mmCIF file of C-alpha atoms in Angstrom:
data_model
loop_
_atom_site.group_PDB
_atom_site.id
_atom_site.type_symbol
_atom_site.label_atom_id
_atom_site.label_comp_id
_atom_site.label_asym_id
_atom_site.label_seq_id
_atom_site.Cartn_x
_atom_site.Cartn_y
_atom_site.Cartn_z
ATOM 1 C CA MET A 1 14.425 11.286 -1.860
ATOM 2 C CA ALA A 2 13.726 14.566 -4.221
ATOM 3 C CA ALA A 3 10.310 14.301 -6.120
ATOM 4 C CA ARG A 4 10.767 14.495 -9.946
ATOM 5 C CA HIS A 5 9.928 17.341 -11.702
ATOM 6 C CA SER A 6 9.010 17.974 -15.299
ATOM 7 C CA ALA A 7 8.013 20.393 -17.369
ATOM 8 C CA LEU A 8 4.869 18.859 -18.081
ATOM 9 C CA ASP A 9 3.826 19.790 -14.202
ATOM 10 C CA ASN A 10 3.811 23.147 -15.447
ATOM 11 C CA ARG A 11 1.808 23.069 -18.702
ATOM 12 C CA ASP A 12 -2.103 22.892 -18.370
ATOM 13 C CA GLU A 13 -4.204 20.339 -20.301
ATOM 14 C CA THR A 14 -4.854 22.277 -22.850
ATOM 15 C CA THR A 15 -1.105 23.442 -23.441
ATOM 16 C CA PHE A 16 -0.270 19.944 -23.284
ATOM 17 C CA VAL A 17 -3.131 18.169 -25.638
ATOM 18 C CA ARG A 18 -2.002 20.923 -28.331
ATOM 19 C CA SER A 19 1.533 19.867 -28.161
ATOM 20 C CA THR A 20 0.303 16.133 -28.657
ATOM 21 C CA TYR A 21 -2.418 16.652 -31.549
ATOM 22 C CA ARG A 22 -0.033 19.293 -33.731
ATOM 23 C CA GLY A 23 -2.306 22.265 -32.525
ATOM 24 C CA ASP A 24 -5.592 20.353 -33.224
ATOM 25 C CA VAL A 25 -7.408 20.121 -30.051
ATOM 26 C CA GLN A 26 -11.290 20.095 -31.257
ATOM 27 C CA MET A 27 -11.462 16.223 -29.738
ATOM 28 C CA ALA A 28 -8.724 16.282 -27.409
ATOM 29 C CA ASP A 29 -9.865 19.358 -25.457
ATOM 30 C CA CYS A 30 -11.272 17.251 -22.634
ATOM 31 C CA PRO A 31 -10.284 13.518 -21.989
ATOM 32 C CA TYR A 32 -14.579 12.802 -21.803
ATOM 33 C CA ARG A 33 -15.368 13.670 -25.145
ATOM 34 C CA THR A 34 -12.234 11.559 -26.559
ATOM 35 C CA LEU A 35 -13.247 8.223 -24.309
ATOM 36 C CA MET A 36 -17.409 8.333 -25.368
ATOM 37 C CA HIS A 37 -15.713 9.042 -28.790
ATOM 38 C CA TYR A 38 -14.206 6.164 -28.816
ATOM 39 C CA LYS A 39 -16.450 4.317 -27.093
ATOM 40 C CA ARG A 40 -19.305 4.800 -29.776
ATOM 41 C CA TRP A 41 -16.100 3.803 -32.788
ATOM 42 C CA ALA A 42 -15.836 0.680 -30.344
ATOM 43 C CA THR A 43 -19.189 -0.401 -29.924
ATOM 44 C CA LEU A 44 -20.528 0.251 -33.363
ATOM 45 C CA ASP A 45 -17.094 -1.280 -34.735
ATOM 46 C CA LEU A 46 -18.449 -4.692 -32.645
ATOM 47 C CA TYR A 47 -22.268 -4.616 -33.613
ATOM 48 C CA ALA A 48 -20.497 -4.422 -37.381
ATOM 49 C CA VAL A 49 -18.368 -7.706 -36.758
ATOM 50 C CA LEU A 50 -21.515 -9.259 -35.188
ATOM 51 C CA SER A 51 -23.975 -8.458 -37.262
ATOM 52 C CA ASP A 52 -21.795 -10.709 -40.063
ATOM 53 C CA THR A 53 -20.565 -13.441 -37.914
ATOM 54 C CA LEU A 54 -22.642 -14.188 -34.603
ATOM 55 C CA ARG A 55 -25.183 -16.561 -36.597
ATOM 56 C CA SER A 56 -21.926 -18.732 -37.365
ATOM 57 C CA MET A 57 -20.542 -18.675 -33.864
ATOM 58 C CA ALA A 58 -21.581 -22.043 -31.631
ATOM 59 C CA GLU A 59 -24.921 -21.799 -30.188
ATOM 60 C CA PRO A 60 -23.465 -21.518 -26.198
ATOM 61 C CA ASP A 61 -21.438 -18.489 -27.089
ATOM 62 C CA GLN A 62 -24.055 -16.614 -28.970
ATOM 63 C CA GLY A 63 -26.039 -16.239 -25.782
ATOM 64 C CA LEU A 64 -23.217 -14.980 -24.089
ATOM 65 C CA VAL A 65 -22.278 -12.540 -26.325
ATOM 66 C CA LEU A 66 -26.219 -11.587 -25.946
ATOM 67 C CA ARG A 67 -25.983 -11.251 -22.195
ATOM 68 C CA LEU A 68 -22.780 -9.443 -22.149
ATOM 69 C CA LEU A 69 -24.062 -6.969 -24.838
ATOM 70 C CA ASP A 70 -27.480 -6.709 -23.132
ATOM 71 C CA HIS A 71 -25.622 -5.640 -19.810
ATOM 72 C CA VAL A 72 -23.164 -3.428 -21.281
ATOM 73 C CA GLN A 73 -26.693 -1.695 -23.419
ATOM 74 C CA ALA A 74 -28.441 -1.849 -19.058
ATOM 75 C CA VAL A 75 -25.726 0.059 -17.395
ATOM 76 C CA ASP A 76 -25.301 2.389 -20.400
ATOM 77 C CA GLU A 77 -29.237 3.234 -19.972
ATOM 78 C CA ILE A 78 -28.922 3.311 -16.371
ATOM 79 C CA PHE A 79 -26.212 5.845 -16.055
ATOM 80 C CA ILE A 80 -27.829 7.697 -18.580
ATOM 81 C CA HIS A 81 -30.955 7.984 -16.121
ATOM 82 C CA HIS A 82 -28.443 8.872 -13.452
ATOM 83 C CA LEU A 83 -27.136 11.539 -15.475
ATOM 84 C CA GLU A 84 -30.405 13.066 -16.395
ATOM 85 C CA ARG A 85 -31.395 12.475 -12.500
ATOM 86 C CA ARG A 86 -34.162 10.513 -13.845
ATOM 87 C CA THR A 87 -35.139 7.049 -11.937
ATOM 88 C CA HIS A 88 -34.915 3.874 -14.277
ATOM 89 C CA GLY A 89 -36.742 1.199 -14.086
ATOM 90 C CA TYR A 90 -33.982 -1.221 -13.834
ATOM 91 C CA SER A 91 -33.687 -3.992 -10.763
ATOM 92 C CA ALA A 92 -30.444 -5.213 -12.097
ATOM 93 C CA ALA A 93 -27.568 -4.507 -14.546
ATOM 94 C CA ARG A 94 -29.332 -6.763 -17.604
ATOM 95 C CA SER A 95 -32.926 -6.808 -19.148
ATOM 96 C CA ALA A 96 -36.238 -8.911 -17.716
ATOM 97 C CA LYS A 97 -36.072 -10.572 -20.682
ATOM 98 C CA LEU A 98 -32.951 -10.493 -23.199
ATOM 99 C CA PRO A 99 -33.518 -8.548 -26.681
ATOM 100 C CA SER A 100 -32.813 -9.686 -29.982
ATOM 101 C CA PHE A 101 -29.169 -9.204 -31.655
ATOM 102 C CA GLU A 102 -31.058 -6.160 -33.586
ATOM 103 C CA VAL A 103 -32.899 -4.572 -30.106
ATOM 104 C CA LEU A 104 -29.106 -4.457 -28.786
ATOM 105 C CA GLU A 105 -27.676 -2.938 -31.674
ATOM 106 C CA ARG A 106 -30.440 -0.425 -32.276
ATOM 107 C CA THR A 107 -30.564 0.688 -28.839
ATOM 108 C CA ALA A 108 -26.290 0.848 -28.245
ATOM 109 C CA ARG A 109 -26.271 2.772 -31.399
ATOM 110 C CA SER A 110 -28.727 5.365 -29.801
ATOM 111 C CA SER A 111 -26.969 5.016 -26.608
ATOM 112 C CA ALA A 112 -23.830 5.539 -28.115
ATOM 113 C CA GLU A 113 -25.263 9.200 -29.992
ATOM 114 C CA TRP A 114 -26.227 10.224 -26.279
ATOM 115 C CA TYR A 115 -23.243 9.802 -23.991
ATOM 116 C CA VAL A 116 -21.015 11.461 -27.546
ATOM 117 C CA ALA A 117 -23.583 14.925 -27.360
ATOM 118 C CA PHE A 118 -23.566 14.698 -23.518
ATOM 119 C CA ALA A 119 -19.820 14.409 -23.590
ATOM 120 C CA ASP A 120 -19.407 17.020 -26.561
ATOM 121 C CA HIS A 121 -21.604 19.604 -24.539
ATOM 122 C CA LEU A 122 -20.409 19.037 -20.965
ATOM 123 C CA SER A 123 -18.838 21.906 -19.185
ATOM 124 C CA PRO A 124 -16.068 22.207 -16.830
ATOM 125 C CA GLN A 125 -18.149 23.111 -13.917
ATOM 126 C CA GLY A 126 -20.814 20.584 -15.002
ATOM 127 C CA ARG A 127 -18.332 17.771 -15.049
ATOM 128 C CA ASP A 128 -17.349 18.096 -11.264
ATOM 129 C CA GLU A 129 -21.181 18.549 -10.052
ATOM 130 C CA PRO A 130 -22.214 15.528 -7.389
ATOM 131 C CA ILE A 131 -25.085 13.704 -8.657
ATOM 132 C CA MET A 132 -26.792 11.523 -5.977
ATOM 133 C CA PHE A 133 -28.643 7.949 -6.933
ATOM 134 C CA SER A 134 -28.614 4.568 -5.726
ATOM 135 C CA PHE A 135 -27.310 1.610 -7.795
ATOM 136 C CA THR A 136 -30.091 -1.054 -8.902
ATOM 137 C CA ASN A 137 -29.432 -2.817 -5.699
ATOM 138 C CA GLY A 138 -30.879 0.095 -3.609
ATOM 139 C CA GLU A 139 -26.894 1.069 -2.367
ATOM 140 C CA PRO A 140 -27.325 5.086 -2.443
ATOM 141 C CA MET A 141 -24.207 6.428 -4.610
ATOM 142 C CA THR A 142 -22.445 10.000 -5.767
ATOM 143 C CA MET A 143 -20.786 10.285 -8.657
ATOM 144 C CA THR A 144 -19.642 12.934 -11.074
ATOM 145 C CA PRO A 145 -20.618 13.095 -14.536
ATOM 146 C CA GLY A 146 -17.127 12.990 -15.476
ATOM 147 C CA GLN A 147 -16.638 9.593 -13.048
ATOM 148 C CA MET A 148 -19.886 8.381 -14.353
ATOM 149 C CA LEU A 149 -18.269 8.623 -18.176
ATOM 150 C CA LEU A 150 -14.996 7.113 -17.010
ATOM 151 C CA HIS A 151 -17.088 4.253 -15.155
ATOM 152 C CA VAL A 152 -19.564 3.715 -18.653
ATOM 153 C CA ALA A 153 -16.474 3.921 -21.077
ATOM 154 C CA ALA A 154 -14.099 1.505 -18.675
ATOM 155 C CA HIS A 155 -17.018 -1.077 -18.260
ATOM 156 C CA GLY A 156 -17.779 -1.409 -21.745
ATOM 157 C CA CYS A 157 -14.260 -1.899 -22.760
ATOM 158 C CA TYR A 158 -13.692 -4.466 -20.336
ATOM 159 C CA HIS A 159 -17.142 -6.494 -21.562
ATOM 160 C CA ARG A 160 -15.986 -5.670 -24.987
ATOM 161 C CA GLY A 161 -12.740 -7.576 -24.504
ATOM 162 C CA ASN A 162 -15.175 -10.346 -23.138
ATOM 163 C CA VAL A 163 -16.916 -10.789 -26.551
ATOM 164 C CA GLY A 164 -13.192 -10.440 -28.893
ATOM 165 C CA LEU A 165 -12.542 -13.318 -26.547
ATOM 166 C CA LEU A 166 -15.771 -15.229 -27.501
ATOM 167 C CA LEU A 167 -15.112 -14.327 -31.051
ATOM 168 C CA GLN A 168 -11.252 -15.813 -30.959
ATOM 169 C CA LYS A 169 -12.579 -18.708 -29.350
ATOM 170 C CA ASN A 170 -15.218 -19.237 -32.504
ATOM 171 C CA GLY A 171 -11.999 -18.232 -35.158
ATOM 172 C CA ILE A 172 -13.561 -15.136 -35.973
ATOM 173 C CA ALA A 173 -11.206 -11.734 -36.144
ATOM 174 C CA PRO A 174 -12.753 -9.146 -33.861
ATOM 175 C CA ASN A 175 -12.556 -5.356 -34.365
ATOM 176 C CA GLN A 176 -9.897 -3.007 -33.529
ATOM 177 C CA ASP A 177 -10.682 -1.969 -30.329
ATOM 178 C CA ARG A 178 -7.475 -0.720 -29.111
ATOM 179 C CA LEU A 179 -7.870 3.598 -28.179
ATOM 180 C CA THR A 180 -4.831 4.234 -29.794
ATOM 181 C CA ASP A 181 -6.768 2.690 -33.028
ATOM 182 C CA PHE A 182 -9.040 5.635 -32.234
ATOM 183 C CA LEU A 183 -6.938 8.188 -32.102
ATOM 184 C CA VAL A 184 -4.380 7.232 -35.278
ATOM 185 C CA LEU A 185 -7.421 7.186 -37.336
ATOM 186 C CA GLU A 186 -8.980 10.600 -35.471
ATOM 187 C CA LEU A 187 -5.729 12.094 -36.564
ATOM 188 C CA GLN A 188 -5.689 10.289 -39.960
ATOM 189 C CA ASN A 189 -9.290 11.946 -40.333
ATOM 190 C CA ARG A 190 -8.068 15.950 -39.371
ATOM 191 C CA LEU A 191 -5.280 15.963 -41.635
#
């Protein structure tokens, strides 16, 4: 069977992105930048919904939401340390003591801004440089900055979905969280 060949196979990423975004490649030059801007948008929008509705949720669900938010925040902070090639103080992928919603919101905003700035300044060479670290269980690992950004983006998306289900269970409409929603808004903001 002959391999399928497409005209896209002969185009570099920038050419494809330029045609996809009608010449505007400011955000789309690097998928890591897009992912980190998307992660910030979706995370902050989720916190906005929760700041208005968390107290109206059933008490056990409030606790689950806080635990999910704390887990995402802990992983985000752990990987910031890995990207900065520093050790972190976590012995698990959660805080030793569950922080308040207000603390989680403040630290999530700070982490989101850190990731956006990191991705905005990440060079092609830098994104592929291997970094050795250990997981919280002590298991050694090597990942590139690009892989770490993909991990925190996918991890955050997964657990925002968990929180979205808890919101729906309590009769609350979750925030928009699709990458396509973000891309449409970005495109509209540029026109």
